[in-house]
Short mmCIF file of C-alpha atoms in Angstrom, two decimals:
data_model
loop_
_atom_site.label_atom_id
_atom_site.label_comp_id
_atom_site.label_asym_id
_atom_site.label_seq_id
_atom_site.Cartn_x
_atom_site.Cartn_y
_atom_site.Cartn_z
CA MET A 237 35.83 -105.58 12.53
CA PRO A 238 38.68 -104.33 14.55
CA ASP A 239 40.43 -106.28 17.02
CA THR A 240 39.64 -103.65 19.54
CA PRO A 241 36.33 -103.20 20.16
CA LEU A 242 33.57 -101.38 18.70
CA VAL A 243 30.01 -100.45 20.14
CA LEU A 244 26.72 -98.08 19.32
CA ALA A 245 24.59 -97.15 21.16
CA PHE A 246 21.47 -95.62 21.77
CA ASP A 247 19.01 -94.48 24.32
CA THR A 248 15.33 -92.23 23.43
CA SER A 249 14.19 -94.51 27.21
CA ALA A 250 14.00 -90.28 28.70
CA ALA A 251 13.36 -86.62 26.81
CA HIS A 252 16.50 -87.08 25.12
CA CYS A 253 18.48 -88.68 22.18
CA ALA A 254 21.49 -90.38 23.81
CA ALA A 255 24.85 -91.84 21.63
CA ALA A 256 28.01 -92.93 21.93
CA LEU A 257 31.01 -94.84 20.14
CA LEU A 258 33.55 -96.75 21.78
CA LEU A 259 36.94 -98.28 21.37
CA GLY A 260 37.70 -100.76 23.50
CA ASP A 261 37.79 -98.59 26.91
CA GLN A 262 38.21 -95.38 25.00
CA VAL A 263 34.73 -93.02 24.32
CA LEU A 264 35.43 -90.96 20.47
CA GLN A 265 32.14 -89.31 20.42
CA SER A 266 29.54 -88.78 22.30
CA VAL A 267 26.49 -87.24 22.97
CA VAL A 268 22.82 -86.08 24.32
CA GLU A 269 20.60 -84.32 22.69
CA PRO A 270 17.22 -83.27 24.76
CA MET A 271 13.84 -83.64 23.44
CA ALA A 272 10.29 -85.15 24.38
CA LYS A 273 9.48 -85.91 20.46
CA GLY A 274 11.39 -87.05 17.56
CA GLN A 275 13.23 -89.00 18.21
CA ALA A 276 11.91 -91.95 16.26
CA GLU A 277 13.05 -89.41 13.24
CA ARG A 278 16.82 -87.98 15.13
CA LEU A 279 17.99 -91.51 16.43
CA LEU A 280 19.42 -93.29 13.72
CA VAL A 281 20.78 -89.36 12.21
CA LEU A 282 22.57 -89.08 14.94
CA CYS A 283 24.24 -92.53 14.65
CA SER A 284 25.29 -91.64 11.76
CA GLU A 285 26.52 -88.35 12.86
CA LEU A 286 29.12 -89.23 15.67
CA MET A 287 30.38 -92.38 13.29
CA ALA A 288 31.25 -89.62 10.36
CA LYS A 289 32.79 -87.56 13.06
CA ALA A 290 35.05 -89.96 14.06
CA ASN A 291 35.48 -91.70 10.82
CA ILE A 292 33.73 -95.04 11.12
CA LYS A 293 31.65 -97.19 9.34
CA VAL A 294 28.26 -98.63 10.29
CA SER A 295 30.72 -102.08 9.04
CA ASP A 296 33.33 -101.15 11.70
CA LEU A 297 30.76 -102.13 14.91
CA SER A 298 31.32 -105.38 16.59
CA ALA A 299 28.25 -104.82 19.10
CA ILE A 300 24.88 -101.60 19.20
CA GLY A 301 24.04 -101.28 22.65
CA VAL A 302 20.21 -99.45 23.80
CA GLY A 303 18.96 -98.54 26.48
CA ILE A 304 16.31 -100.59 27.84
CA GLY A 305 14.57 -98.84 29.83
CA PRO A 306 12.29 -98.32 31.68
CA GLY A 307 10.99 -95.21 31.78
CA ASN A 308 9.24 -93.83 28.26
CA PHE A 309 7.37 -96.01 26.41
CA THR A 310 7.66 -94.63 23.31
CA GLY A 311 10.84 -93.70 23.37
CA ILE A 312 12.35 -97.57 24.49
CA ARG A 313 10.39 -98.72 21.20
CA ILE A 314 12.14 -96.63 18.84
CA SER A 315 15.15 -97.06 19.84
CA VAL A 316 14.54 -101.05 20.91
CA SER A 317 13.25 -101.42 17.04
CA ALA A 318 17.24 -99.44 15.55
CA ALA A 319 18.91 -101.67 17.30
CA ARG A 320 17.71 -105.19 16.62
CA GLY A 321 17.25 -104.07 12.94
CA LEU A 322 20.93 -102.63 12.66
CA ALA A 323 22.66 -106.26 14.71
CA LEU A 324 20.17 -107.57 11.88
CA GLY A 325 21.52 -106.00 9.26
CA LEU A 326 24.86 -105.85 10.62
CA GLY A 327 25.33 -109.91 11.44
CA VAL A 328 26.40 -108.11 14.98
CA PRO A 329 25.42 -108.49 18.59
CA ALA A 330 22.83 -106.21 20.10
CA VAL A 331 22.53 -106.26 23.97
CA GLY A 332 20.20 -104.37 25.78
CA VAL A 333 21.52 -102.34 28.83
CA SER A 334 18.26 -101.42 32.41
CA ALA A 335 18.71 -97.41 33.14
CA PHE A 336 19.43 -99.01 36.39
CA ASP A 337 22.65 -100.69 35.28
CA ALA A 338 23.48 -97.28 33.47
CA LEU A 339 22.84 -95.65 36.55
CA ARG A 340 25.08 -97.77 38.60
CA LEU A 341 28.16 -98.30 36.59
CA GLY A 342 31.05 -97.16 38.17
CA THR A 343 29.63 -96.71 42.20
CA GLN A 344 30.60 -100.12 44.25
CA GLY A 345 29.23 -101.59 46.99
CA PRO A 346 25.76 -101.34 48.03
CA CYS A 347 23.34 -98.82 46.20
CA ALA A 348 19.93 -98.26 44.90
CA CYS A 349 18.78 -96.54 40.72
CA ALA A 350 15.77 -94.21 40.58
CA VAL A 351 14.24 -93.67 37.00
CA ASP A 352 11.59 -90.70 36.26
CA ALA A 353 8.35 -92.87 36.55
CA ARG A 354 6.56 -89.06 36.18
CA ARG A 355 3.30 -88.81 38.27
CA ASP A 356 5.98 -88.66 41.79
CA MET A 357 6.01 -92.17 41.19
CA VAL A 358 9.68 -93.30 40.46
CA TYR A 359 11.10 -96.44 39.32
CA LEU A 360 13.94 -97.88 41.82
CA GLN A 361 16.26 -101.31 41.98
CA GLY A 362 18.26 -102.19 44.37
CA TYR A 363 22.54 -103.09 44.66
CA GLU A 364 23.60 -105.75 46.92
CA ASN A 365 19.47 -105.05 48.95
CA PRO A 366 18.01 -107.56 48.61
CA ASN A 367 14.61 -106.42 49.65
CA LEU A 368 14.75 -104.94 46.38
CA SER A 369 16.95 -106.74 43.81
CA ASP A 370 13.58 -107.19 41.88
CA PRO A 371 12.71 -103.56 39.84
CA GLY A 372 9.90 -102.28 41.38
CA GLN A 373 7.47 -98.21 40.78
CA TYR A 374 7.08 -96.84 44.03
CA PRO A 375 5.29 -93.20 44.86
CA VAL A 376 8.38 -90.56 45.65
CA ALA A 377 7.69 -90.37 49.11
CA GLU A 378 7.81 -93.36 51.17
CA LEU A 379 10.63 -94.95 49.03
CA PRO A 380 11.81 -98.34 50.75
CA ALA A 381 14.74 -98.65 52.88
CA PHE A 382 17.59 -99.15 51.75
CA ASP A 383 21.68 -99.47 52.19
CA GLY A 384 24.03 -96.95 50.19
CA PRO A 385 22.97 -93.54 48.17
CA LEU A 386 20.36 -93.65 45.92
CA ILE A 387 21.45 -93.16 42.30
CA GLY A 388 19.35 -91.36 40.20
CA THR A 389 16.67 -88.75 40.60
CA GLY A 390 16.05 -87.90 43.12
CA GLY A 391 19.93 -89.10 44.27
CA HIS A 392 23.26 -88.94 42.71
CA PRO A 393 24.03 -88.56 39.70
CA PRO A 394 25.58 -91.39 37.65
CA VAL A 395 29.44 -91.04 37.27
CA HIS A 396 28.42 -92.13 33.57
CA PRO A 397 26.11 -90.38 30.67
CA VAL A 398 23.86 -93.15 30.20
CA ALA A 399 25.03 -93.20 26.45
CA GLU A 400 28.47 -94.07 27.52
CA ALA A 401 27.57 -95.79 30.64
CA ILE A 402 25.69 -98.71 28.06
CA ALA A 403 28.17 -98.63 25.93
CA ARG A 404 30.74 -99.50 28.30
CA LEU A 405 28.14 -102.45 29.18
CA ALA A 406 27.60 -103.81 25.63
CA ALA A 407 31.27 -103.62 25.40
CA THR A 408 31.57 -106.18 28.17
CA ARG A 409 28.81 -108.75 26.95
CA PHE A 410 28.08 -108.80 24.15
CA LEU A 411 30.56 -111.84 23.02
CA THR A 412 28.47 -113.82 25.45
CA GLU A 413 25.12 -111.79 25.08
CA THR A 414 22.56 -114.47 23.07
CA MET A 415 19.04 -112.77 23.53
CA ARG A 416 17.40 -109.82 21.23
CA PRO A 417 17.14 -107.08 23.81
CA ALA A 418 13.05 -106.05 24.05
CA PRO A 419 11.80 -103.51 26.52
CA LEU A 420 11.72 -103.04 30.12
CA TYR A 421 7.56 -101.75 31.05
CA LEU A 422 7.42 -102.03 34.80
CA ARG A 423 4.09 -100.15 34.61
CA PRO A 424 1.40 -103.02 33.79
CA ALA A 425 -0.39 -101.27 31.22
CA ASP A 426 2.91 -100.42 29.54
CA ALA A 427 3.83 -105.04 29.81
CA ALA A 428 -0.20 -105.04 27.96
CA PRO A 429 1.06 -107.58 24.80
CA SER A 430 -1.80 -105.96 22.41
CA ARG A 431 0.48 -102.57 23.62
CA ASP A 432 3.78 -104.32 22.69
CA PRO A 433 3.33 -105.98 19.05
CA ALA A 434 6.63 -107.31 18.00
CA PRO A 435 8.67 -104.72 15.15
CA VAL A 436 8.26 -106.56 11.84
CA ILE A 437 11.05 -106.10 11.17
CA LEU A 438 12.12 -109.44 12.75
CA SER A 439 8.48 -110.49 12.58
#
């Protein structure tokens, strides 16, 4: 493991397969491949390709960062399960990063971050906005009032691409992270235990 933290981060919570390698503050490789399905087959291959391009071995990794949503139910489970499995096999921490935190990275002061929830809805979380301290689901046409800009769906683009943001946040958290990544589901049906069995690899 290098003295400078080396983080592999990835995300499949939306219609994409995104991954990034971060060494210290330097992005070694970063890619976002749009795809509506097939992330389960593509994700680990994509990560292997990134590491090969950067001449990095999996044994060099300091931590794994993973997007935990909210977003596509199946996509979140794919990436979270992969992160848990890699972390277990490599003996390194896995850090879950919400889509809201990834969107906000690089923005100072009050704001709100929005993620597409389909059906003319968005998932929304405020920062430095006490009335939006908890994430929730709202109609696009009926967003609650908040201070600062809107980042994400219907608002300003984020400062960093999603996987790079996850990698940067994981790099600041992995030394103190004690919880395994867990999906962030905001729809009641998605959160039902019968639809979210624990990954077999961690039983």
